[in-house]
Each structure stands twice: as C-alpha cells, then as structure tokens.
mmCIF file of C-alpha atoms and ligand atoms in Angstrom:
data_model
loop_
_atom_site.group_PDB
_atom_site.id
_atom_site.type_symbol
_atom_site.label_atom_id
_atom_site.label_comp_id
_atom_site.label_asym_id
_atom_site.label_seq_id
_atom_site.Cartn_x
_atom_site.Cartn_y
_atom_site.Cartn_z
ATOM 1 C CA MET A 1 -82.453 27.677 -23.138
ATOM 2 C CA ASP A 2 -79.073 28.818 -21.870
ATOM 3 C CA LEU A 3 -79.693 32.101 -20.022
ATOM 4 C CA LYS A 4 -76.744 34.458 -19.652
ATOM 5 C CA LYS A 5 -75.586 35.686 -16.248
ATOM 6 C CA VAL A 6 -75.895 39.450 -15.834
ATOM 7 C CA LYS A 7 -73.782 41.824 -13.744
ATOM 8 C CA ILE A 8 -73.745 45.488 -12.819
ATOM 9 C CA SER A 9 -70.620 46.696 -14.631
ATOM 10 C CA GLY A 10 -70.838 50.350 -13.622
ATOM 11 C CA ILE A 11 -72.744 52.639 -11.281
ATOM 12 C CA GLY A 12 -73.019 56.361 -10.691
ATOM 13 C CA LYS A 13 -75.121 58.948 -8.922
ATOM 14 C CA ALA A 14 -76.035 62.617 -9.172
ATOM 15 C CA VAL A 15 -77.713 64.953 -6.704
ATOM 16 C CA PRO A 16 -78.459 68.670 -6.965
ATOM 17 C CA GLU A 17 -76.031 70.993 -5.192
ATOM 18 C CA ARG A 18 -78.578 72.826 -3.072
ATOM 19 C CA ILE A 19 -78.971 71.392 0.430
ATOM 20 C CA MET A 20 -82.161 72.002 2.411
ATOM 21 C CA THR A 21 -81.778 71.209 6.118
ATOM 22 C CA ASN A 22 -84.516 70.383 8.609
ATOM 23 C CA ASP A 23 -83.995 73.842 10.114
ATOM 24 C CA ASP A 24 -84.605 75.385 6.672
ATOM 25 C CA LEU A 25 -87.926 73.491 6.514
ATOM 26 C CA ALA A 26 -88.888 74.649 9.994
ATOM 27 C CA LYS A 27 -88.919 78.189 8.578
ATOM 28 C CA ILE A 28 -91.563 77.179 6.008
ATOM 29 C CA VAL A 29 -93.874 74.790 7.906
ATOM 30 C CA ASP A 30 -94.681 73.986 11.534
ATOM 31 C CA THR A 31 -92.009 71.348 12.146
ATOM 32 C CA SER A 32 -88.628 70.969 13.818
ATOM 33 C CA ASP A 33 -85.266 69.278 13.291
ATOM 34 C CA GLU A 34 -86.018 67.178 16.371
ATOM 35 C CA TRP A 35 -89.378 65.891 15.023
ATOM 36 C CA ILE A 36 -88.031 65.071 11.566
ATOM 37 C CA THR A 37 -84.868 63.409 12.901
ATOM 38 C CA GLN A 38 -86.701 61.303 15.487
ATOM 39 C CA ARG A 39 -89.575 60.219 13.227
ATOM 40 C CA THR A 40 -87.610 59.676 10.017
ATOM 41 C CA GLY A 41 -83.815 59.834 10.462
ATOM 42 C CA ILE A 42 -83.582 62.541 7.764
ATOM 43 C CA LYS A 43 -81.316 65.553 8.450
ATOM 44 C CA GLU A 44 -81.202 67.182 5.028
ATOM 45 C CA ARG A 45 -82.189 66.646 1.399
ATOM 46 C CA ARG A 46 -81.134 67.962 -2.039
ATOM 47 C CA VAL A 47 -83.417 70.281 -3.983
ATOM 48 C CA SER A 48 -83.041 70.908 -7.704
ATOM 49 C CA ASP A 49 -83.210 74.417 -9.160
ATOM 50 C CA ASP A 50 -85.765 75.651 -11.703
ATOM 51 C CA LYS A 51 -83.546 74.726 -14.646
ATOM 52 C CA THR A 52 -82.918 71.122 -13.569
ATOM 53 C CA ALA A 53 -85.263 68.343 -14.667
ATOM 54 C CA THR A 54 -85.083 64.622 -13.885
ATOM 55 C CA SER A 55 -83.199 63.831 -17.113
ATOM 56 C CA ASP A 56 -80.405 66.264 -16.174
ATOM 57 C CA LEU A 57 -79.677 64.203 -13.057
ATOM 58 C CA CYS A 58 -80.032 60.946 -15.050
ATOM 59 C CA ILE A 59 -77.416 62.100 -17.543
ATOM 60 C CA ARG A 60 -74.790 62.918 -14.894
ATOM 61 C CA ALA A 61 -75.357 59.604 -13.091
ATOM 62 C CA ALA A 62 -75.314 57.692 -16.392
ATOM 63 C CA GLU A 63 -72.027 59.253 -17.525
ATOM 64 C CA ASP A 64 -70.317 58.024 -14.342
ATOM 65 C CA ALA A 65 -71.870 54.551 -14.660
ATOM 66 C CA ILE A 66 -70.750 54.232 -18.299
ATOM 67 C CA LYS A 67 -67.232 55.389 -17.397
ATOM 68 C CA MET A 68 -66.966 52.799 -14.616
ATOM 69 C CA SER A 69 -68.265 50.022 -16.875
ATOM 70 C CA GLY A 70 -65.488 50.700 -19.385
ATOM 71 C CA ILE A 71 -67.812 50.344 -22.386
ATOM 72 C CA ASP A 72 -68.292 52.865 -25.142
ATOM 73 C CA LYS A 73 -71.639 54.667 -24.859
ATOM 74 C CA ASP A 74 -72.573 53.446 -28.326
ATOM 75 C CA GLU A 75 -72.533 49.871 -27.008
ATOM 76 C CA ILE A 76 -75.652 50.638 -24.933
ATOM 77 C CA ASP A 77 -78.654 49.100 -26.656
ATOM 78 C CA PHE A 78 -81.418 49.884 -24.150
ATOM 79 C CA ILE A 79 -82.073 52.731 -21.701
ATOM 80 C CA ILE A 80 -84.657 52.189 -18.938
ATOM 81 C CA VAL A 81 -85.598 54.963 -16.517
ATOM 82 C CA GLY A 82 -87.629 54.318 -13.346
ATOM 83 C CA THR A 83 -89.301 57.583 -12.325
ATOM 84 C CA VAL A 84 -92.596 59.140 -11.234
ATOM 85 C CA THR A 85 -91.286 62.618 -12.075
ATOM 86 C CA PRO A 86 -90.473 62.392 -15.788
ATOM 87 C CA ASP A 87 -89.494 65.575 -17.649
ATOM 88 C CA TYR A 88 -92.760 65.317 -19.617
ATOM 89 C CA PHE A 89 -95.697 62.893 -19.932
ATOM 90 C CA PHE A 90 -94.102 62.216 -23.292
ATOM 91 C CA PRO A 91 -91.582 61.808 -24.812
ATOM 92 C CA SER A 92 -90.057 59.434 -22.284
ATOM 93 C CA THR A 93 -87.208 60.533 -20.045
ATOM 94 C CA ALA A 94 -85.235 57.557 -21.406
ATOM 95 C CA GLY A 95 -85.434 59.139 -24.873
ATOM 96 C CA ILE A 96 -84.222 62.493 -23.549
ATOM 97 C CA VAL A 97 -81.281 60.720 -21.901
ATOM 98 C CA GLN A 98 -80.514 58.883 -25.164
ATOM 99 C CA LYS A 99 -80.455 62.175 -27.068
ATOM 100 C CA ALA A 100 -78.300 63.950 -24.465
ATOM 101 C CA LEU A 101 -75.781 61.094 -24.360
ATOM 102 C CA GLY A 102 -75.648 61.030 -28.159
ATOM 103 C CA ILE A 103 -76.504 57.337 -28.443
ATOM 104 C CA GLY A 104 -77.618 56.665 -32.001
ATOM 105 C CA LYS A 105 -79.762 53.555 -31.818
ATOM 106 C CA CYS A 106 -81.205 51.903 -28.736
ATOM 107 C CA ALA A 107 -84.516 50.949 -27.145
ATOM 108 C CA ILE A 108 -85.978 53.443 -24.660
ATOM 109 C CA LEU A 109 -88.498 52.879 -21.879
ATOM 110 C CA ASP A 110 -89.752 54.645 -18.740
ATOM 111 C CA ILE A 111 -91.041 52.543 -15.858
ATOM 112 C CA GLU A 112 -93.488 53.950 -13.328
ATOM 113 C CA ALA A 113 -93.199 51.795 -10.219
ATOM 114 C CA GLY A 114 -92.761 54.452 -7.532
ATOM 115 C CA CYS A 115 -89.834 53.942 -5.197
ATOM 116 C CA SER A 116 -89.365 50.376 -6.520
ATOM 117 C CA GLY A 117 -88.669 51.839 -9.985
ATOM 118 C CA PHE A 118 -84.929 51.135 -10.028
ATOM 119 C CA LEU A 119 -85.344 47.489 -8.992
ATOM 120 C CA TYR A 120 -88.106 47.060 -11.595
ATOM 121 C CA ALA A 121 -85.713 48.554 -14.187
ATOM 122 C CA LEU A 122 -82.952 46.138 -13.106
ATOM 123 C CA ALA A 123 -85.302 43.147 -13.373
ATOM 124 C CA VAL A 124 -86.409 44.097 -16.898
ATOM 125 C CA ALA A 125 -82.859 44.864 -18.026
ATOM 126 C CA ARG A 126 -81.549 41.607 -16.575
ATOM 127 C CA ARG A 127 -84.014 39.557 -18.610
ATOM 128 C CA PHE A 128 -83.304 41.335 -21.883
ATOM 129 C CA ILE A 129 -79.603 40.532 -21.495
ATOM 130 C CA ALA A 130 -80.194 37.031 -20.094
ATOM 131 C CA PHE A 131 -82.356 36.016 -23.077
ATOM 132 C CA GLY A 132 -79.803 37.396 -25.531
ATOM 133 C CA GLY A 133 -80.007 40.071 -28.209
ATOM 134 C CA TYR A 134 -79.112 42.922 -25.842
ATOM 135 C CA ARG A 135 -75.666 43.333 -24.240
ATOM 136 C CA HIS A 136 -75.369 46.584 -22.299
ATOM 137 C CA ILE A 137 -78.403 48.222 -20.709
ATOM 138 C CA LEU A 138 -78.505 51.488 -18.805
ATOM 139 C CA ALA A 139 -80.937 51.204 -15.866
ATOM 140 C CA ILE A 140 -81.640 54.437 -14.014
ATOM 141 C CA GLY A 141 -83.719 55.443 -10.974
ATOM 142 C CA ALA A 142 -84.258 59.203 -10.867
ATOM 143 C CA GLU A 143 -86.598 61.757 -9.332
ATOM 144 C CA THR A 144 -87.160 65.443 -8.804
ATOM 145 C CA LEU A 145 -89.877 64.923 -6.202
ATOM 146 C CA THR A 146 -89.422 68.441 -4.820
ATOM 147 C CA LYS A 147 -91.155 69.656 -8.003
ATOM 148 C CA ILE A 148 -94.393 67.891 -6.998
ATOM 149 C CA ILE A 149 -94.348 68.687 -3.286
ATOM 150 C CA ASN A 150 -96.918 70.851 -1.562
ATOM 151 C CA TRP A 151 -94.581 73.003 0.535
ATOM 152 C CA GLU A 152 -97.478 73.816 2.886
ATOM 153 C CA ASP A 153 -98.038 70.148 3.777
ATOM 154 C CA ARG A 154 -95.731 69.200 6.640
ATOM 155 C CA ASN A 155 -96.822 65.539 6.377
ATOM 156 C CA THR A 156 -94.965 65.181 3.085
ATOM 157 C CA CYS A 157 -92.598 68.102 2.433
ATOM 158 C CA VAL A 158 -90.146 66.950 5.113
ATOM 159 C CA LEU A 159 -89.743 63.483 3.632
ATOM 160 C CA PHE A 160 -88.575 63.810 0.038
ATOM 161 C CA GLY A 161 -85.520 64.907 -1.967
ATOM 162 C CA ASP A 162 -84.091 64.849 -5.501
ATOM 163 C CA GLY A 163 -81.436 62.657 -7.096
ATOM 164 C CA ALA A 164 -80.548 59.962 -9.595
ATOM 165 C CA GLY A 165 -78.621 56.701 -9.624
ATOM 166 C CA ALA A 166 -77.608 54.716 -12.695
ATOM 167 C CA ALA A 167 -76.276 51.249 -13.420
ATOM 168 C CA VAL A 168 -74.911 49.660 -16.589
ATOM 169 C CA LEU A 169 -75.906 45.998 -16.828
ATOM 170 C CA SER A 170 -73.711 43.694 -18.925
ATOM 171 C CA PRO A 171 -73.191 39.962 -19.490
ATOM 172 C CA ALA A 172 -71.274 38.497 -16.530
ATOM 173 C CA ASP A 173 -68.046 36.570 -17.023
ATOM 174 C CA SER A 174 -67.393 35.788 -13.330
ATOM 175 C CA GLU A 175 -69.245 35.047 -10.086
ATOM 176 C CA SER A 176 -70.071 38.766 -9.704
ATOM 177 C CA CYS A 177 -73.637 38.911 -11.006
ATOM 178 C CA ILE A 178 -77.308 39.321 -10.143
ATOM 179 C CA LEU A 179 -78.316 36.103 -8.384
ATOM 180 C CA SER A 180 -82.083 36.577 -8.111
ATOM 181 C CA ASP A 181 -84.879 39.118 -8.169
ATOM 182 C CA ALA A 182 -88.583 39.380 -7.376
ATOM 183 C CA LEU A 183 -91.289 41.916 -8.166
ATOM 184 C CA SER A 184 -94.716 42.458 -6.650
ATOM 185 C CA GLY A 185 -97.587 44.918 -6.626
ATOM 186 C CA ASN A 186 -100.850 45.615 -4.835
ATOM 187 C CA GLY A 187 -103.018 48.149 -6.632
ATOM 188 C CA ASN A 188 -105.599 47.912 -3.850
ATOM 189 C CA LEU A 189 -103.306 50.139 -1.790
ATOM 190 C CA GLY A 190 -102.769 52.669 -4.594
ATOM 191 C CA ASP A 191 -104.681 55.437 -2.831
ATOM 192 C CA LEU A 192 -102.219 55.513 0.074
ATOM 193 C CA LEU A 193 -99.711 57.519 -1.946
ATOM 194 C CA ILE A 194 -101.163 59.345 -4.902
ATOM 195 C CA MET A 195 -100.995 62.481 -7.017
ATOM 196 C CA HIS A 196 -104.677 63.145 -7.733
ATOM 197 C CA GLY A 197 -104.366 65.930 -10.278
ATOM 198 C CA GLY A 198 -102.710 66.397 -13.645
ATOM 199 C CA GLY A 199 -103.462 63.006 -15.224
ATOM 200 C CA SER A 200 -106.379 61.890 -17.392
ATOM 201 C CA ARG A 201 -108.671 61.382 -14.355
ATOM 202 C CA ASN A 202 -108.332 65.006 -13.273
ATOM 203 C CA PRO A 203 -106.609 66.968 -16.060
ATOM 204 C CA ILE A 204 -104.816 70.214 -15.253
ATOM 205 C CA SER A 205 -107.312 73.002 -14.575
ATOM 206 C CA GLN A 206 -107.425 76.122 -12.455
ATOM 207 C CA LYS A 207 -109.101 74.059 -9.699
ATOM 208 C CA ILE A 208 -106.258 71.511 -9.720
ATOM 209 C CA LEU A 209 -103.771 74.358 -9.350
ATOM 210 C CA ASP A 210 -105.791 76.115 -6.647
ATOM 211 C CA ASP A 211 -106.283 73.050 -4.458
ATOM 212 C CA LYS A 212 -102.687 71.866 -5.112
ATOM 213 C CA SER A 213 -103.830 68.397 -6.112
ATOM 214 C CA ALA A 214 -101.003 68.006 -8.630
ATOM 215 C CA THR A 215 -98.729 67.320 -5.644
ATOM 216 C CA ILE A 216 -97.927 64.277 -3.504
ATOM 217 C CA CYS A 217 -100.858 63.241 -1.324
ATOM 218 C CA MET A 218 -100.158 60.948 1.638
ATOM 219 C CA GLU A 219 -102.995 60.833 4.114
ATOM 220 C CA ASN A 220 -102.010 57.837 6.190
ATOM 221 C CA GLY A 221 -98.287 57.619 6.808
ATOM 222 C CA ARG A 222 -98.783 54.928 9.435
ATOM 223 C CA ASP A 223 -100.477 52.516 7.006
ATOM 224 C CA ILE A 224 -97.676 53.071 4.505
ATOM 225 C CA PHE A 225 -95.173 52.406 7.287
ATOM 226 C CA LYS A 226 -96.805 49.069 8.176
ATOM 227 C CA ASN A 227 -97.144 47.948 4.560
ATOM 228 C CA ALA A 228 -93.577 48.978 3.805
ATOM 229 C CA VAL A 229 -92.200 46.757 6.568
ATOM 230 C CA VAL A 230 -94.296 43.729 5.581
ATOM 231 C CA SER A 231 -93.684 44.050 1.835
ATOM 232 C CA MET A 232 -89.904 44.552 2.135
ATOM 233 C CA TYR A 233 -89.725 41.588 4.532
ATOM 234 C CA ASP A 234 -91.679 39.421 2.049
ATOM 235 C CA MET A 235 -89.568 40.536 -0.920
ATOM 236 C CA ALA A 236 -86.327 39.916 0.985
ATOM 237 C CA HIS A 237 -87.396 36.345 1.745
ATOM 238 C CA GLU A 238 -88.664 35.661 -1.758
ATOM 239 C CA THR A 239 -85.459 36.972 -3.337
ATOM 240 C CA LEU A 240 -83.223 34.976 -0.975
ATOM 241 C CA ASN A 241 -85.305 31.805 -1.436
ATOM 242 C CA ILE A 242 -85.000 31.977 -5.220
ATOM 243 C CA ALA A 243 -81.196 32.171 -4.868
ATOM 244 C CA GLY A 244 -81.200 29.425 -2.228
ATOM 245 C CA VAL A 245 -79.390 31.524 0.395
ATOM 246 C CA THR A 246 -80.322 32.820 3.859
ATOM 247 C CA THR A 247 -80.130 36.156 5.639
ATOM 248 C CA GLU A 248 -76.881 34.948 7.229
ATOM 249 C CA ASP A 249 -75.223 34.802 3.809
ATOM 250 C CA VAL A 250 -76.104 38.446 3.135
ATOM 251 C CA LYS A 251 -73.234 40.847 3.812
ATOM 252 C CA TRP A 252 -75.086 44.116 3.165
ATOM 253 C CA LEU A 253 -78.743 45.158 3.045
ATOM 254 C CA ILE A 254 -79.827 48.281 1.173
ATOM 255 C CA PRO A 255 -83.544 48.918 1.682
ATOM 256 C CA HIS A 256 -85.343 51.795 -0.024
ATOM 257 C CA GLN A 257 -84.307 54.832 2.046
ATOM 258 C CA ALA A 258 -87.674 56.220 3.167
ATOM 259 C CA ASN A 259 -87.482 56.223 6.943
ATOM 260 C CA LEU A 260 -84.880 54.896 9.390
ATOM 261 C CA ARG A 261 -87.580 53.412 11.626
ATOM 262 C CA ILE A 262 -88.988 51.441 8.673
ATOM 263 C CA MET A 263 -85.498 50.106 7.903
ATOM 264 C CA ASP A 264 -84.900 49.224 11.581
ATOM 265 C CA SER A 265 -88.215 47.323 11.711
ATOM 266 C CA VAL A 266 -87.303 45.395 8.540
ATOM 267 C CA ILE A 267 -83.908 44.218 9.822
ATOM 268 C CA LYS A 268 -85.414 43.286 13.185
ATOM 269 C CA LYS A 269 -88.105 41.188 11.470
ATOM 270 C CA LEU A 270 -85.522 39.584 9.167
ATOM 271 C CA GLY A 271 -83.081 38.945 12.032
ATOM 272 C CA ILE A 272 -80.311 40.821 10.198
ATOM 273 C CA GLU A 273 -77.627 42.571 12.287
ATOM 274 C CA LYS A 274 -77.677 46.375 12.336
ATOM 275 C CA GLU A 275 -74.062 46.456 11.077
ATOM 276 C CA LYS A 276 -75.262 45.056 7.750
ATOM 277 C CA LEU A 277 -77.750 47.875 7.140
ATOM 278 C CA LEU A 278 -76.452 50.571 4.751
ATOM 279 C CA VAL A 279 -78.059 53.988 5.187
ATOM 280 C CA ASP A 280 -77.468 57.437 3.706
ATOM 281 C CA LEU A 281 -81.031 58.684 4.127
ATOM 282 C CA GLU A 282 -79.853 61.402 6.538
ATOM 283 C CA LYS A 283 -78.148 63.216 3.612
ATOM 284 C CA TYR A 284 -80.753 62.869 0.875
ATOM 285 C CA GLY A 285 -84.201 62.120 2.351
ATOM 286 C CA ASN A 286 -86.483 59.815 0.385
ATOM 287 C CA THR A 287 -85.423 60.119 -3.268
ATOM 288 C CA SER A 288 -87.908 57.431 -4.385
ATOM 289 C CA ALA A 289 -86.599 55.413 -7.364
ATOM 290 C CA ALA A 290 -83.160 57.012 -6.941
ATOM 291 C CA SER A 291 -82.594 56.005 -3.332
ATOM 292 C CA ILE A 292 -81.223 52.473 -3.810
ATOM 293 C CA PRO A 293 -78.776 53.244 -6.646
ATOM 294 C CA ILE A 294 -77.564 56.362 -4.806
ATOM 295 C CA THR A 295 -76.901 54.345 -1.637
ATOM 296 C CA LEU A 296 -75.268 51.524 -3.616
ATOM 297 C CA THR A 297 -72.981 54.022 -5.357
ATOM 298 C CA ASP A 298 -72.035 55.755 -2.096
ATOM 299 C CA PHE A 299 -71.083 52.523 -0.337
ATOM 300 C CA VAL A 300 -69.202 51.074 -3.320
ATOM 301 C CA GLU A 301 -67.293 54.340 -3.747
ATOM 302 C CA ASN A 302 -66.300 54.536 -0.063
ATOM 303 C CA GLY A 303 -65.020 50.939 -0.166
ATOM 304 C CA THR A 304 -67.630 49.409 2.177
ATOM 305 C CA ILE A 305 -69.044 47.009 -0.445
ATOM 306 C CA LYS A 306 -66.267 44.772 -1.759
ATOM 307 C CA LYS A 307 -66.008 42.394 -4.698
ATOM 308 C CA GLY A 308 -67.607 39.017 -4.018
ATOM 309 C CA GLU A 309 -69.929 40.200 -1.202
ATOM 310 C CA LEU A 310 -73.671 39.477 -1.286
ATOM 311 C CA VAL A 311 -75.802 42.621 -1.346
ATOM 312 C CA LEU A 312 -79.583 42.478 -0.920
ATOM 313 C CA LEU A 313 -81.648 45.388 -2.265
ATOM 314 C CA VAL A 314 -85.321 45.712 -1.257
ATOM 315 C CA ALA A 315 -87.872 48.377 -2.102
ATOM 316 C CA PHE A 316 -91.495 49.409 -1.662
ATOM 317 C CA GLY A 317 -93.300 52.340 -3.179
ATOM 318 C CA ALA A 318 -96.356 54.000 -4.633
ATOM 319 C CA GLY A 319 -98.568 51.638 -6.546
ATOM 320 C CA PHE A 320 -98.179 49.826 -4.170
ATOM 321 C CA THR A 321 -95.102 48.083 -5.529
ATOM 322 C CA SER A 322 -92.333 46.100 -3.913
ATOM 323 C CA ALA A 323 -89.207 44.402 -5.206
ATOM 324 C CA GLY A 324 -86.001 42.638 -4.258
ATOM 325 C CA THR A 325 -82.660 42.032 -5.985
ATOM 326 C CA LEU A 326 -79.787 39.902 -4.706
ATOM 327 C CA LEU A 327 -76.386 40.458 -6.235
ATOM 328 C CA ARG A 328 -72.846 39.312 -5.745
ATOM 329 C CA TRP A 329 -70.771 42.483 -6.130
HETATM 330 N N1 COA B 401 -93.486 68.056 11.909
HETATM 331 C C1 COA B 401 -94.104 68.031 13.102
HETATM 332 N N2 COA B 401 -95.204 67.309 13.338
HETATM 333 C C2 COA B 401 -95.690 66.575 12.331
HETATM 334 C C3 COA B 401 -95.105 66.547 11.068
HETATM 335 C C4 COA B 401 -93.954 67.327 10.868
HETATM 336 N N3 COA B 401 -93.297 67.381 9.703
HETATM 337 N N4 COA B 401 -95.812 65.719 10.268
HETATM 338 C C5 COA B 401 -96.815 65.238 11.011
HETATM 339 N N5 COA B 401 -96.749 65.749 12.265
HETATM 340 C C6 COA B 401 -97.619 65.513 13.396
HETATM 341 C C7 COA B 401 -98.954 64.951 12.995
HETATM 342 O O1 COA B 401 -99.825 65.993 12.631
HETATM 343 C C8 COA B 401 -99.392 64.269 14.284
HETATM 344 O O2 COA B 401 -99.934 65.261 15.141
HETATM 345 P P1 COA B 401 -101.205 64.910 16.093
HETATM 346 O O3 COA B 401 -100.739 63.788 16.977
HETATM 347 O O4 COA B 401 -101.419 66.194 16.802
HETATM 348 O O5 COA B 401 -102.295 64.512 15.160
HETATM 349 C C9 COA B 401 -98.083 63.800 14.918
HETATM 350 O O6 COA B 401 -97.042 64.525 14.238
HETATM 351 C C10 COA B 401 -97.824 62.310 14.800
HETATM 352 O O7 COA B 401 -98.152 61.894 13.533
HETATM 353 P P2 COA B 401 -98.029 60.361 13.156
HETATM 354 O O8 COA B 401 -98.604 60.169 11.800
HETATM 355 O O9 COA B 401 -98.533 59.521 14.241
HETATM 356 O O10 COA B 401 -96.439 60.179 13.129
HETATM 357 P P3 COA B 401 -95.621 58.898 12.782
HETATM 358 O O11 COA B 401 -94.830 58.463 13.949
HETATM 359 O O12 COA B 401 -96.441 57.850 12.069
HETATM 360 O O13 COA B 401 -94.592 59.465 11.692
HETATM 361 C C11 COA B 401 -94.303 59.529 9.322
HETATM 362 C C12 COA B 401 -95.081 60.045 10.518
HETATM 363 C C13 COA B 401 -94.899 60.124 8.059
HETATM 364 C C14 COA B 401 -92.863 59.994 9.471
HETATM 365 C C15 COA B 401 -94.345 57.973 9.298
HETATM 366 O O14 COA B 401 -95.669 57.532 9.422
HETATM 367 C C16 COA B 401 -93.773 57.410 8.009
HETATM 368 O O15 COA B 401 -92.594 57.547 7.733
HETATM 369 N N6 COA B 401 -94.590 56.742 7.208
HETATM 370 C C17 COA B 401 -94.140 56.241 5.917
HETATM 371 C C18 COA B 401 -94.158 57.379 4.910
HETATM 372 C C19 COA B 401 -93.372 57.068 3.673
HETATM 373 O O16 COA B 401 -92.348 56.439 3.719
HETATM 374 N N7 COA B 401 -93.859 57.547 2.523
HETATM 375 C C20 COA B 401 -93.204 57.377 1.296
HETATM 376 C C21 COA B 401 -93.342 55.999 0.799
HETATM 377 S S1 COA B 401 -92.352 55.698 -0.605
#
C-alpha cells in the first residue's frame, strides 16, 4: 500500500492574558521565586478567567493554524483534541471546537494521554491521512490545568499553567513532513499523577469537594522526574531509529516543557548540545498537552526553526504515557 507523506501545514497557539508570577504564588502558599526558579525553571504562567474553558483556547489556536495552512476551514475532515481538562465529560471538546469554527461535517475525537496528548493526536492524525480518505486534520493540545489545581498544595500549584497549541496536518508534497513517530504507555505508574475524584471511581460528592480530591494529586515528584527522563530518552531513540537518523542530525529538540532540570537531564543523556534545546517553560509553566505545540509555534514564529531542519518532539505525561515525533520543518 502506498502511504502518503504527511506534513504540518499550519500551527498556532493561544494563552490566557492573565500572568501569574512566582511572587504572586508566594502570596498564596509557602514558596518563593527562588525555589520555583531553581527547582523548575518556571518564572510565570498563564491563568484563564472564569469564563474561559479549554475549547476557547483551542479555537483561537486553531484559527491561526488554519490561516497559516492556507486551507478553507471546511476542508478539515477530522478534529482531534488532546486534553485532560475537557470542557465537559461529554460532549467532546473536539465537537465544541467544530461547532465554534462552523465546520459542517467532520470526525471529532478527544484523546486523554496527559502531557503526551498532542503527540498522540499527531500520530493518529498522521495515519488517517497516510492511509487515505482524510486530507486535512486539526490536531490540538490544550489545557486549563489551573481549573483543577489545589491552590493550597505548593507541590503542584507552582508547576502548571493554561494554554493551547494547534496544528493542521495535510498531505505533503515536498521533503517537509513527519518522518517518524512512536507512542508508549505504562499504566503501572498511573498513580504517580492522578485526579482521584470526579470520575466513576469516586463520583462528585460533598466529601470529594471537601477533601479537594477533584484536583491534581502528585505525591512523588522525584519518581515522576526519574521516569520522565528515562521515557523521553527512550522515545527519542525509538523515533530517531525508525527514521534511520541520529541525534547529530537533529537541529532542534522540543521536549515536553515540565521542568528545566528534566530537559537538561534528557539532553545530557542523549548527548545533544544545549544550543539545540528549545525552551519557553519560563513564560508558561507546564501546560501539559499544550506545551509542545506552544513551544513549536513560538520558535517557528520567531524564525529559529527554518524550513528543512529536523525537529524532534518528545513527551511524557500522566498515564504514564510517552511519545516522540520527528519532523522535517
Ligand atoms: N516551594 C517551596 N518548597 C517546596 C515547594 C514549593 N513550591 N514544593 C515542595 N517544596 C519542598 C518540599 O516540601 C521539600 O521539603 P522537605 O525537604 O522539608 O521535605 C523540599 O521542597 C524538596 O522537595 P523535593 O521533592 O526533594 O524537591 P525536588 O528537587 O524533587 O523538586 C519538583 C520538586 C516537583 C520540582 C520535581 O521533583 C519535579 O519537577 N518533578 C516532576 C514533576 C512533574 O513534572 N510533574 C508533571 C508531570 S507531567
């Protein structure tokens, strides 16, 4: 079977206007700008207001991505949203985006793969186009994690922020295309990062609200740190091996933006020069599924990533999931 090559034809991002600095957080919990900066590399994050849901950020990011791709919105035949903070349990956020964009007929799907959500969405979208039948797919990574944060828990509230990044995937007519991808998961580590309350195991009740268990629970940051380094290293190698290239061929590396020390450990283990590491974590914090497409958009827009360069994307996240994508921009 002749599989089609697939490219990213447009990208875009959206973040809420409100900035919350480390000093702002130090007024709420027992922390400091120095601690957060040294342990994570984060200086500030964006926080959405009461009226803004995940789909609102998706829509803004998607509009930019569609504009850049040059297609008409009605040419989109699939919308995939990677998120752990959907507007509702159902209907899907992808459906809300479809309605808001005014797209008449297309497939809609939400993917729940934690911070690897955008790369999972890319991998699914790529195959639908590669096998034929679908031409232009909107793949989005988006979160409003600040809505599920316990603002009394300094272990977690300093880490996360809100945002969305979108990509339009289309058939490729040149060397600029996705070269390889890889997905993985390890449910045995699921408890490391979990929201205990609000689902079918522990439905919403007064107790869930009182003990704040419908918020992010992360009891062992160090274990997550270690697993993040190993899994992103493994995914980087697997993705490069499939494409038959080495770390030396890679021009830019965009890891999931969770913690600068995690990213530093990954490049050290991979033997990749620091100059190749693209980071904007200091501005947004960990935006989960949105972090990679936001960083990709930022560094394409500022001219750092140029046509023809190899860009390696690697992610890890709740689940535990991990993923890699290698593309020639
Ligand atoms: N401000 C000040 N002190 C804090 C703090 C905060 N916001 N959060 C935790 N601390 C304290 C801890 O209570 C601990 O105090 P103790 O020594 O008195 O017990 C101390 O800082 C050190 O904690 P430790 O867990 O050893 O710090 P660390 O160097 O591992 O850094 C993380 C903590 C969370 C930054 C780090 O483990 C990490 O980034 N892990 C990965 C988390 C992640 O990426 N999650 C999302 C995955 S998608």
